[in-house]
């Protein structure tokens, strides 16, 4: 495949990366091509979480790269993580997502807002091979996450959590769970939404009720989780500096790194598909010549490459950015735009790559059909493309845009320009 040695879909351009970033990228590419690529089809076919790959990733120190050195990590940047995610996702989407969630997501939320004890717990688990789970979505509270009904009731020196979450990535394989719940004090007063840490197999009352049956990403279990009187000590409540009342916004702000990560997985799948398409177009002959000689396909290739480069640049910029008040996380606007653009472009690119393969694109013996199933997820999970557009528009207008039926009138009357 062209992607490995000649630069492939990067066209050999470094796009402003520094020598140490290029070295990390090259190491990840070599790992991906030699260890991940040969396993990708079987991971999908067998629908098994790839523990062998996880062990190899841990040995190669690709897990927990962003964890600060004082907790055993390497203190690497989100851009470093992005470079590794792309290389893994070119070969195997599940492996790309493992890199996201062992360097971003719940882990980075704990690293930003956690106590010493919580940071050590998360770092130790991840460095030993755990992919933490983030538990927000409920059957009746998807995009409208604030409508969640999972509750954490303060009892003595801790909380008792009850409720149900679904589509939780890693359900049944993850050990560390960051559970979002509405918090109530001893008198039943609603304190807002908080995060609670629980370790599966250690905490009683955390049950995986079901594994979702999915279109793609089949090696990564998506689980429905039930919490039945799950006892969480107060020391495992994740309370951002602003407290529970405004804490959900802080906790979700940490999620901006996850959005950059998810967009990068989509972009990586697209880059892998384009590498395949380029090779195929040069080698497949019809009408007595390689199909790459037909201008109809040349222009498809050029459009695919253009969208890919734009996605890559947006994701790099988002990964390098910092949110308001020099936050530790990517800028929400750049993260949202990068995810919208990269996820939608990736679906188009993979679809066109599949088209270039003709019937073989539709065959399970070739990787394109797997890539087409996998890539479809990225306009849905981690904030849908529609909800992220609402976020972007809200920031452009300087309004908070509540989605309730009477919310717009209220927002128009009270623009929140300062936010
Ligand atoms: C593979 C996968 C992995 C996931 N992993 C996790 C995970 O680890 N943890 C977790 O908590 N969740 C996870 N999710 C859940 C994901 O975050 C939700 O699916 C997503 O937030 C959308 O919620 P929903 O599916 O209930 O759709 P709904 O909210 O019901 O939306 C249905 C449709 O309506 C649109 N819509 C909704 N509200 C608006 C609006 N205000 N304006 C315009 N359009 C709107 C949506 O864009 C969508 O097209 C995962 C989902 C998938 C598919």
CSV table of C-alpha atoms and ligand atoms in Angstrom, one decimal:
chain,number,residue,atom,x,y,z
A,1,UNK,CA,0.0,0.0,0.0
A,2,UNK,CA,1.2,3.5,-0.7
A,3,UNK,CA,0.4,4.9,2.7
A,4,UNK,CA,3.4,3.4,4.5
A,5,UNK,CA,6.4,4.5,2.7
A,6,UNK,CA,5.8,7.2,0.2
A,7,UNK,CA,3.5,9.4,2.3
A,8,UNK,CA,0.4,8.1,0.5
A,9,UNK,CA,-2.5,10.3,1.4
A,10,UNK,CA,-0.3,12.9,2.9
A,11,UNK,CA,1.4,13.3,-0.4
A,12,UNK,CA,4.7,13.2,1.5
A,13,UNK,CA,3.9,16.6,3.1
A,14,UNK,CA,4.6,17.0,6.8
A,15,UNK,CA,1.9,19.6,7.4
A,16,UNK,CA,3.9,21.5,9.9
A,17,UNK,CA,4.8,18.6,12.1
A,18,UNK,CA,8.0,18.7,14.2
A,19,UNK,CA,10.7,16.0,13.9
A,20,UNK,CA,9.7,14.3,17.1
A,21,UNK,CA,6.1,14.2,16.0
A,22,UNK,CA,7.1,12.8,12.6
A,23,UNK,CA,9.2,10.1,14.5
A,24,UNK,CA,6.2,9.2,16.6
A,25,UNK,CA,4.0,9.0,13.5
A,26,UNK,CA,6.5,6.8,11.8
A,27,UNK,CA,6.7,4.5,14.8
A,28,UNK,CA,2.9,4.2,15.0
A,29,UNK,CA,2.7,3.6,11.2
A,30,UNK,CA,5.2,0.7,11.4
A,31,UNK,CA,3.3,-0.8,14.4
A,32,UNK,CA,0.0,-0.5,12.7
A,33,UNK,CA,1.1,-2.1,9.4
A,34,UNK,CA,3.0,-4.9,11.0
A,35,UNK,CA,0.8,-5.8,14.0
A,36,UNK,CA,-2.6,-4.3,13.6
A,37,UNK,CA,-3.3,-4.7,9.9
A,38,UNK,CA,-3.0,-8.4,9.8
A,39,UNK,CA,-5.6,-8.7,12.6
A,40,UNK,CA,-8.2,-6.2,11.4
A,41,UNK,CA,-10.5,-8.5,9.4
A,42,UNK,CA,-10.6,-11.1,12.2
A,43,UNK,CA,-11.4,-8.6,14.9
A,44,UNK,CA,-14.4,-7.5,12.8
A,45,UNK,CA,-15.4,-11.1,11.9
A,46,UNK,CA,-15.1,-12.6,15.3
A,47,UNK,CA,-16.6,-9.6,17.1
A,48,UNK,CA,-13.9,-10.0,19.8
A,49,UNK,CA,-12.2,-7.2,21.7
A,50,UNK,CA,-8.5,-7.5,20.7
A,51,UNK,CA,-6.7,-8.1,24.0
A,52,UNK,CA,-3.6,-9.2,22.1
A,53,UNK,CA,-3.4,-5.8,20.3
A,54,UNK,CA,-4.1,-4.0,23.7
A,55,UNK,CA,-1.1,-5.8,25.2
A,56,UNK,CA,1.1,-4.9,22.3
A,57,UNK,CA,0.0,-1.3,22.4
A,58,UNK,CA,0.8,-1.2,26.2
A,59,UNK,CA,4.2,-2.7,25.6
A,60,UNK,CA,4.9,-0.1,22.8
A,61,UNK,CA,3.7,2.7,25.2
A,62,UNK,CA,0.9,3.9,23.0
A,63,UNK,CA,-1.6,3.7,25.9
A,64,UNK,CA,-1.7,6.6,28.3
A,65,UNK,CA,0.7,8.7,26.3
A,66,UNK,CA,-1.0,11.9,27.4
A,67,UNK,CA,-0.8,11.0,31.1
A,68,UNK,CA,1.6,13.3,32.9
A,69,UNK,CA,5.0,11.8,33.7
A,70,UNK,CA,4.4,12.0,37.5
A,71,UNK,CA,1.6,9.5,37.0
A,72,UNK,CA,3.7,7.1,34.9
A,73,UNK,CA,2.8,8.5,31.4
A,74,UNK,CA,4.8,10.5,28.9
A,75,UNK,CA,2.9,13.8,29.1
A,76,UNK,CA,2.4,13.8,25.3
A,77,UNK,CA,0.1,16.3,23.6
A,78,UNK,CA,-3.3,15.7,22.1
A,79,UNK,CA,-1.7,16.2,18.7
A,80,UNK,CA,0.7,13.3,19.4
A,81,UNK,CA,-2.4,11.2,20.2
A,82,UNK,CA,-4.0,12.3,17.0
A,83,UNK,CA,-1.0,11.2,14.9
A,84,UNK,CA,-1.1,7.7,16.5
A,85,UNK,CA,-4.9,7.4,16.2
A,86,UNK,CA,-4.8,8.1,12.5
A,87,UNK,CA,-2.2,5.5,11.8
A,88,UNK,CA,-4.0,2.8,13.8
A,89,UNK,CA,-7.4,3.7,12.3
A,90,UNK,CA,-6.0,3.4,8.8
A,91,UNK,CA,-5.8,-0.4,9.4
A,92,UNK,CA,-8.3,-1.0,12.2
A,93,UNK,CA,-11.0,1.2,13.5
A,94,UNK,CA,-11.3,-0.6,16.9
A,95,UNK,CA,-7.6,-0.1,17.5
A,96,UNK,CA,-8.0,3.6,16.6
A,97,UNK,CA,-10.7,4.0,19.2
A,98,UNK,CA,-8.7,2.2,21.8
A,99,UNK,CA,-6.0,4.9,21.4
A,100,UNK,CA,-8.6,7.6,21.7
A,101,UNK,CA,-10.1,6.3,24.9
A,102,UNK,CA,-6.7,5.5,26.6
A,103,UNK,CA,-5.5,9.0,25.9
A,104,UNK,CA,-8.5,11.3,25.8
A,105,UNK,CA,-12.2,11.0,26.8
A,106,UNK,CA,-12.9,9.8,30.4
A,107,UNK,CA,-9.1,9.6,31.1
A,108,UNK,CA,-8.5,13.3,30.3
A,109,UNK,CA,-11.6,14.3,32.3
A,110,UNK,CA,-10.2,12.6,35.4
A,111,UNK,CA,-6.7,14.0,34.7
A,112,UNK,CA,-8.2,17.5,34.5
A,113,UNK,CA,-10.6,17.5,37.5
A,114,UNK,CA,-9.7,14.4,39.6
A,115,UNK,CA,-8.1,14.2,43.0
A,116,UNK,CA,-4.6,12.7,43.4
A,117,UNK,CA,-6.2,9.4,44.3
A,118,UNK,CA,-8.5,9.5,41.2
A,119,UNK,CA,-5.7,10.4,38.9
A,120,UNK,CA,-3.5,7.6,40.2
A,121,UNK,CA,-6.3,5.1,39.9
A,122,UNK,CA,-7.1,6.1,36.3
A,123,UNK,CA,-3.4,6.2,35.2
A,124,UNK,CA,-2.6,2.8,36.8
A,125,UNK,CA,-5.6,1.1,35.1
A,126,UNK,CA,-4.9,2.6,31.7
A,127,UNK,CA,-1.2,1.9,31.7
A,128,UNK,CA,-2.0,-1.7,32.6
A,129,UNK,CA,-4.3,-1.9,29.5
A,130,UNK,CA,-7.7,-0.6,30.5
A,131,UNK,CA,-9.8,1.4,28.2
A,132,UNK,CA,-12.1,3.5,30.4
A,133,UNK,CA,-15.8,3.9,29.7
A,134,UNK,CA,-17.7,7.1,29.7
A,135,UNK,CA,-21.3,6.7,30.6
A,136,UNK,CA,-23.6,9.5,29.6
A,137,UNK,CA,-26.3,8.3,27.2
A,138,UNK,CA,-29.5,6.8,28.4
A,139,UNK,CA,-32.4,5.2,26.5
A,140,UNK,CA,-34.5,8.4,26.9
A,141,UNK,CA,-31.7,10.9,27.1
A,142,UNK,CA,-29.4,10.9,24.0
A,143,UNK,CA,-28.7,14.3,22.5
A,144,UNK,CA,-30.7,15.8,25.4
A,145,UNK,CA,-28.2,14.5,27.9
A,146,UNK,CA,-29.3,16.9,30.6
A,147,UNK,CA,-32.6,14.9,30.7
A,148,UNK,CA,-30.7,11.9,32.2
A,149,UNK,CA,-32.5,10.2,35.1
A,150,UNK,CA,-29.6,8.1,36.5
A,151,UNK,CA,-29.3,9.5,40.0
A,152,UNK,CA,-26.7,9.7,42.7
A,153,UNK,CA,-28.1,10.1,46.2
A,154,UNK,CA,-25.9,11.4,48.9
A,155,UNK,CA,-25.9,8.9,51.8
A,156,UNK,CA,-23.5,9.3,54.7
A,157,UNK,CA,-19.9,9.4,53.3
A,158,UNK,CA,-20.8,8.5,49.8
A,159,UNK,CA,-23.4,8.3,47.0
A,160,UNK,CA,-25.7,5.5,45.9
A,161,UNK,CA,-26.2,5.4,42.1
A,162,UNK,CA,-29.2,4.0,40.4
A,163,UNK,CA,-30.1,4.1,36.7
A,164,UNK,CA,-29.5,2.7,33.2
A,165,UNK,CA,-27.1,3.8,30.4
A,166,UNK,CA,-26.9,2.4,26.9
A,167,UNK,CA,-24.4,2.4,24.0
A,168,UNK,CA,-21.5,2.6,26.4
A,169,UNK,CA,-18.3,1.8,24.5
A,170,UNK,CA,-16.3,-0.9,26.2
A,171,UNK,CA,-19.3,-2.2,28.2
A,172,UNK,CA,-18.1,-5.6,29.5
A,173,UNK,CA,-14.4,-5.0,28.8
A,174,UNK,CA,-13.7,-1.6,30.5
A,175,UNK,CA,-12.8,-1.6,34.1
A,176,UNK,CA,-12.9,2.2,35.0
A,177,UNK,CA,-16.3,3.8,34.4
A,178,UNK,CA,-17.0,7.5,34.6
A,179,UNK,CA,-20.7,7.6,35.2
A,180,UNK,CA,-22.7,10.8,34.8
A,181,UNK,CA,-25.7,11.1,37.2
A,182,UNK,CA,-28.0,13.7,38.6
A,183,UNK,CA,-26.9,14.4,42.2
A,184,UNK,CA,-29.3,14.8,45.1
A,185,UNK,CA,-28.4,15.8,48.7
A,186,UNK,CA,-29.7,13.9,51.8
A,187,UNK,CA,-32.9,16.1,51.7
A,188,UNK,CA,-33.6,15.2,48.1
A,189,UNK,CA,-32.5,18.6,46.6
A,190,UNK,CA,-31.2,18.5,43.0
A,191,UNK,CA,-27.6,19.6,43.0
A,192,UNK,CA,-26.9,19.3,39.3
A,193,UNK,CA,-25.0,16.7,37.3
A,194,UNK,CA,-21.8,15.1,38.5
A,195,UNK,CA,-19.3,12.4,37.5
A,196,UNK,CA,-18.7,9.2,39.6
A,197,UNK,CA,-15.9,6.7,39.2
A,198,UNK,CA,-16.5,3.0,39.6
A,199,UNK,CA,-14.3,0.0,38.8
A,200,UNK,CA,-16.1,-2.9,37.3
A,201,UNK,CA,-15.6,-6.2,39.3
A,202,UNK,CA,-14.7,-4.2,42.4
A,203,UNK,CA,-17.9,-2.2,42.7
A,204,UNK,CA,-21.1,-4.1,43.5
A,205,UNK,CA,-24.2,-2.9,41.7
A,206,UNK,CA,-22.7,-2.3,38.2
A,207,UNK,CA,-24.1,-4.8,35.7
A,208,UNK,CA,-23.7,-5.2,31.9
A,209,UNK,CA,-27.3,-6.0,30.9
A,210,UNK,CA,-26.8,-6.4,27.2
A,211,UNK,CA,-24.3,-6.1,24.3
A,212,UNK,CA,-25.7,-4.0,21.5
A,213,UNK,CA,-25.7,-5.6,18.0
A,214,UNK,CA,-23.9,-3.1,15.8
A,215,UNK,CA,-23.5,-2.3,12.1
A,216,UNK,CA,-19.7,-1.8,12.4
A,217,UNK,CA,-16.9,-1.5,14.9
A,218,UNK,CA,-17.8,-5.0,15.8
A,219,UNK,CA,-14.7,-5.8,17.9
A,220,UNK,CA,-15.6,-3.0,20.3
A,221,UNK,CA,-18.5,-3.9,22.6
A,222,UNK,CA,-21.2,-1.4,23.1
A,223,UNK,CA,-23.0,-2.2,26.3
A,224,UNK,CA,-26.2,-1.4,28.2
A,225,UNK,CA,-25.2,-0.9,31.8
A,226,UNK,CA,-27.5,-1.0,34.9
A,227,UNK,CA,-26.6,0.5,38.2
A,228,UNK,CA,-28.5,-1.0,41.1
A,229,UNK,CA,-27.6,0.7,44.5
A,230,UNK,CA,-24.1,1.1,43.3
A,231,UNK,CA,-22.2,2.6,46.2
A,232,UNK,CA,-19.6,5.2,45.3
A,233,UNK,CA,-17.4,6.6,48.1
A,234,UNK,CA,-17.3,10.4,48.2
A,235,UNK,CA,-13.6,10.2,47.3
A,236,UNK,CA,-14.7,8.8,43.9
A,237,UNK,CA,-17.0,11.7,43.0
A,238,UNK,CA,-15.5,13.8,40.3
A,239,UNK,CA,-16.3,17.4,41.2
A,240,UNK,CA,-14.9,20.1,38.9
A,241,UNK,CA,-13.9,23.4,40.5
A,242,UNK,CA,-17.2,25.0,39.6
A,243,UNK,CA,-19.1,22.3,41.7
A,244,UNK,CA,-22.0,20.1,40.6
A,245,UNK,CA,-24.2,23.0,39.6
A,246,UNK,CA,-22.1,24.1,36.6
A,247,UNK,CA,-20.0,20.9,36.7
A,248,UNK,CA,-21.6,19.2,33.7
A,249,UNK,CA,-20.4,22.0,31.4
A,250,UNK,CA,-16.9,21.5,32.7
A,251,UNK,CA,-17.0,17.8,32.4
A,252,UNK,CA,-18.3,18.0,28.9
A,253,UNK,CA,-15.6,20.6,28.0
A,254,UNK,CA,-13.1,17.9,28.8
A,255,UNK,CA,-15.0,15.9,26.2
A,256,UNK,CA,-13.6,18.2,23.5
A,257,UNK,CA,-10.5,16.1,23.3
A,258,UNK,CA,-12.7,13.0,22.7
A,259,UNK,CA,-14.4,14.8,19.8
A,260,UNK,CA,-11.0,15.5,18.2
A,261,UNK,CA,-10.1,11.9,18.7
A,262,UNK,CA,-13.4,10.6,17.2
A,263,UNK,CA,-12.9,12.9,14.2
A,264,UNK,CA,-9.4,11.5,13.8
A,265,UNK,CA,-10.6,7.9,13.8
A,266,UNK,CA,-13.0,8.8,10.9
A,267,UNK,CA,-10.2,10.6,9.1
A,268,UNK,CA,-7.9,7.6,9.6
A,269,UNK,CA,-10.4,5.2,8.1
A,270,UNK,CA,-10.8,7.6,5.1
A,271,UNK,CA,-7.0,7.8,4.7
A,272,UNK,CA,-6.7,4.0,4.8
A,273,UNK,CA,-9.6,3.7,2.2
A,274,UNK,CA,-8.0,6.2,-0.1
A,275,UNK,CA,-4.6,4.4,0.1
A,276,UNK,CA,-6.4,1.2,-1.0
A,277,UNK,CA,-8.3,3.1,-3.8
A,278,UNK,CA,-5.1,4.7,-5.1
A,279,UNK,CA,-3.3,1.3,-5.3
A,280,UNK,CA,-6.3,-0.4,-6.8
A,281,UNK,CA,-6.8,2.4,-9.5
A,282,UNK,CA,-3.2,2.0,-10.6
A,283,UNK,CA,-3.3,-1.8,-10.8
A,284,UNK,CA,-6.8,-2.7,-11.9
A,285,UNK,CA,-7.1,-2.7,-15.8
A,286,UNK,CA,-10.2,-2.3,-17.9
A,287,UNK,CA,-10.5,-1.3,-21.5
A,288,UNK,CA,-6.8,-2.2,-21.9
A,289,UNK,CA,-5.4,0.3,-19.4
A,290,UNK,CA,-5.3,1.0,-15.6
A,291,UNK,CA,-8.6,2.5,-14.4
A,292,UNK,CA,-6.5,5.4,-12.9
A,293,UNK,CA,-6.2,6.6,-16.5
A,294,UNK,CA,-9.9,7.5,-16.7
A,295,UNK,CA,-10.4,11.1,-15.8
A,296,UNK,CA,-13.7,10.3,-14.0
A,297,UNK,CA,-11.7,8.4,-11.4
A,298,UNK,CA,-8.8,10.9,-11.3
A,299,UNK,CA,-11.2,13.7,-10.3
A,300,UNK,CA,-12.8,11.4,-7.7
A,301,UNK,CA,-9.3,10.7,-6.3
A,302,UNK,CA,-8.5,14.5,-6.3
A,303,UNK,CA,-11.7,15.3,-4.4
A,304,UNK,CA,-11.1,12.5,-1.9
A,305,UNK,CA,-7.5,13.8,-1.3
A,306,UNK,CA,-8.7,17.4,-0.9
A,307,UNK,CA,-11.3,16.5,1.7
A,308,UNK,CA,-8.8,14.4,3.5
A,309,UNK,CA,-6.2,17.1,3.7
A,310,UNK,CA,-8.8,19.6,4.9
A,311,UNK,CA,-10.0,17.2,7.6
A,312,UNK,CA,-6.4,16.5,8.7
A,313,UNK,CA,-5.6,20.2,8.9
A,314,UNK,CA,-8.7,21.0,10.9
A,315,UNK,CA,-8.0,18.1,13.3
A,316,UNK,CA,-4.4,19.1,13.8
A,317,UNK,CA,-5.5,22.7,14.5
A,318,UNK,CA,-8.1,21.6,16.9
A,319,UNK,CA,-5.7,19.3,18.7
A,320,UNK,CA,-3.2,22.1,19.1
A,321,UNK,CA,-5.8,24.6,20.3
A,322,UNK,CA,-6.7,25.5,23.8
A,323,UNK,CA,-10.3,26.4,24.9
A,324,UNK,CA,-11.3,29.6,26.8
A,325,UNK,CA,-9.2,30.7,29.7
A,326,UNK,CA,-6.3,28.6,28.4
A,327,UNK,CA,-8.2,25.4,29.3
A,328,UNK,CA,-6.3,22.2,29.2
A,329,UNK,CA,-8.6,21.1,26.4
A,330,UNK,CA,-9.1,21.8,22.7
A,331,UNK,CA,-11.2,24.8,21.8
A,332,UNK,CA,-14.9,23.7,21.7
A,333,UNK,CA,-15.6,25.5,18.4
A,334,UNK,CA,-12.6,24.0,16.6
A,335,UNK,CA,-13.2,20.6,18.0
A,336,UNK,CA,-16.9,20.6,17.0
A,337,UNK,CA,-16.1,21.9,13.5
A,338,UNK,CA,-13.3,19.4,13.0
A,339,UNK,CA,-15.5,16.5,14.0
A,340,UNK,CA,-18.5,17.6,11.8
A,341,UNK,CA,-16.3,18.1,8.8
A,342,UNK,CA,-14.0,15.1,9.2
A,343,UNK,CA,-16.8,12.6,10.0
A,344,UNK,CA,-18.9,13.7,7.0
A,345,UNK,CA,-16.0,13.8,4.6
A,346,UNK,CA,-14.8,10.4,5.8
A,347,UNK,CA,-18.2,8.8,4.9
A,348,UNK,CA,-18.0,10.3,1.4
A,349,UNK,CA,-14.3,9.3,0.9
A,350,UNK,CA,-14.9,5.7,2.0
A,351,UNK,CA,-18.0,5.4,-0.1
A,352,UNK,CA,-16.0,6.6,-3.2
A,353,UNK,CA,-13.1,4.3,-2.4
A,354,UNK,CA,-15.6,1.4,-2.3
A,355,UNK,CA,-17.1,2.5,-5.6
A,356,UNK,CA,-13.6,2.3,-7.2
A,357,UNK,CA,-13.3,-1.3,-6.2
A,358,UNK,CA,-16.4,-2.2,-8.2
A,359,UNK,CA,-17.9,-5.6,-7.0
A,360,UNK,CA,-14.8,-6.2,-4.9
A,361,UNK,CA,-15.7,-3.1,-2.8
A,362,UNK,CA,-18.9,-4.9,-1.9
A,363,UNK,CA,-17.1,-8.1,-1.0
A,364,UNK,CA,-16.3,-9.2,2.6
A,365,UNK,CA,-13.0,-10.5,1.3
A,366,UNK,CA,-11.8,-6.9,0.8
A,367,UNK,CA,-11.6,-4.3,3.6
A,368,UNK,CA,-13.8,-1.6,2.0
A,369,UNK,CA,-17.1,-2.9,3.1
A,370,UNK,CA,-15.8,-3.1,6.7
A,371,UNK,CA,-14.5,0.4,6.5
A,372,UNK,CA,-17.9,1.7,5.1
A,373,UNK,CA,-19.7,0.1,8.1
A,374,UNK,CA,-17.2,1.4,10.6
A,375,UNK,CA,-17.1,5.0,9.4
A,376,UNK,CA,-20.8,5.5,9.5
A,377,UNK,CA,-20.8,5.8,13.3
A,378,UNK,CA,-18.8,9.0,13.5
A,379,UNK,CA,-21.6,11.5,12.7
A,380,UNK,CA,-23.6,9.9,15.6
A,381,UNK,CA,-21.4,9.0,18.6
A,382,UNK,CA,-19.8,11.7,20.7
A,383,UNK,CA,-22.4,14.4,19.8
A,384,UNK,CA,-24.3,14.0,16.5
A,385,UNK,CA,-23.4,16.2,13.5
A,386,UNK,CA,-26.7,18.1,14.1
A,387,UNK,CA,-26.1,18.8,17.8
A,388,UNK,CA,-22.5,19.9,17.1
A,389,UNK,CA,-23.8,22.3,14.5
A,390,UNK,CA,-26.2,23.7,17.1
A,391,UNK,CA,-23.1,24.2,19.4
A,392,UNK,CA,-21.2,26.0,16.7
A,393,UNK,CA,-24.2,28.2,15.8
A,394,UNK,CA,-24.9,29.0,19.5
A,395,UNK,CA,-21.3,30.2,19.9
A,396,UNK,CA,-21.5,32.2,16.7
A,397,UNK,CA,-24.6,33.9,17.8
A,398,UNK,CA,-23.5,34.3,21.4
A,399,UNK,CA,-26.6,32.5,22.6
A,400,UNK,CA,-27.2,29.5,24.6
A,401,UNK,CA,-29.6,27.5,22.3
A,402,UNK,CA,-31.9,25.4,24.5
A,403,UNK,CA,-33.8,22.9,22.5
A,404,UNK,CA,-37.0,22.9,24.5
A,405,UNK,CA,-40.1,24.1,22.7
A,406,UNK,CA,-40.2,27.4,24.5
A,407,UNK,CA,-36.4,27.7,24.8
A,408,UNK,CA,-35.7,29.9,21.8
A,409,UNK,CA,-37.8,32.8,23.0
A,410,UNK,CA,-36.0,32.7,26.3
A,411,UNK,CA,-32.6,32.6,24.7
A,412,UNK,CA,-33.4,35.5,22.3
A,413,UNK,CA,-34.5,37.6,25.3
A,414,UNK,CA,-31.4,36.9,27.2
A,415,UNK,CA,-28.4,36.5,24.9
A,416,UNK,CA,-25.4,35.0,26.8
A,417,UNK,CA,-22.7,36.9,25.0
A,418,UNK,CA,-20.3,36.5,27.8
A,419,UNK,CA,-20.3,32.6,27.7
B,1,LIG,C1,-21.0,3.3,18.3
B,1,LIG,C2,-21.5,4.2,19.3
B,1,LIG,C3,-20.7,4.4,20.5
B,1,LIG,C4,-21.2,5.2,21.5
B,1,LIG,N1,-20.5,5.3,22.7
B,1,LIG,C5,-21.0,6.0,23.7
B,1,LIG,C6,-20.3,6.0,25.0
B,1,LIG,O1,-19.3,5.5,25.1
B,1,LIG,N2,-20.9,6.7,26.0
B,1,LIG,C7,-22.1,7.4,25.9
B,1,LIG,O2,-22.5,8.0,26.8
B,1,LIG,N3,-22.8,7.4,24.7
B,1,LIG,C8,-22.3,6.7,23.6
B,1,LIG,N4,-22.9,6.7,22.4
B,1,LIG,C9,-24.2,7.3,22.3
B,1,LIG,C10,-24.2,8.6,21.5
B,1,LIG,O3,-23.5,9.6,22.2
B,1,LIG,C11,-25.6,9.0,21.2
B,1,LIG,O4,-26.1,8.0,20.3
B,1,LIG,C12,-25.8,10.3,20.6
B,1,LIG,O5,-25.6,11.3,21.6
B,1,LIG,C13,-27.2,10.6,20.1
B,1,LIG,O6,-28.2,10.2,20.9
B,1,LIG,P1,-29.4,9.2,20.4
B,1,LIG,O7,-28.7,8.0,19.8
B,1,LIG,O8,-30.3,8.9,21.6
B,1,LIG,O9,-30.1,10.0,19.3
B,1,LIG,P2,-31.2,11.1,19.5
B,1,LIG,O10,-30.8,12.1,20.5
B,1,LIG,O11,-32.5,10.5,19.7
B,1,LIG,O12,-31.2,11.8,18.1
B,1,LIG,C14,-31.9,11.3,16.9
B,1,LIG,C15,-31.7,12.2,15.8
B,1,LIG,O13,-32.3,13.5,16.1
B,1,LIG,C16,-31.3,14.5,15.9
B,1,LIG,N5,-31.5,15.5,16.9
B,1,LIG,C17,-31.7,15.4,18.3
B,1,LIG,N6,-31.8,16.5,18.9
B,1,LIG,C18,-31.6,17.5,17.9
B,1,LIG,C19,-31.6,18.9,17.9
B,1,LIG,N7,-31.8,19.6,19.0
B,1,LIG,N8,-31.4,19.6,16.7
B,1,LIG,C20,-31.3,18.9,15.6
B,1,LIG,N9,-31.2,17.5,15.5
B,1,LIG,C21,-31.4,16.8,16.7
B,1,LIG,C22,-29.9,13.8,16.1
B,1,LIG,O14,-28.9,14.5,15.5
B,1,LIG,C23,-30.2,12.5,15.4
B,1,LIG,O15,-30.1,12.6,14.1
B,1,LIG,C24,-22.5,5.9,21.4
B,1,LIG,C25,-23.2,5.8,20.2
B,1,LIG,C26,-22.7,4.9,19.2
B,1,LIG,C27,-23.5,4.8,17.9
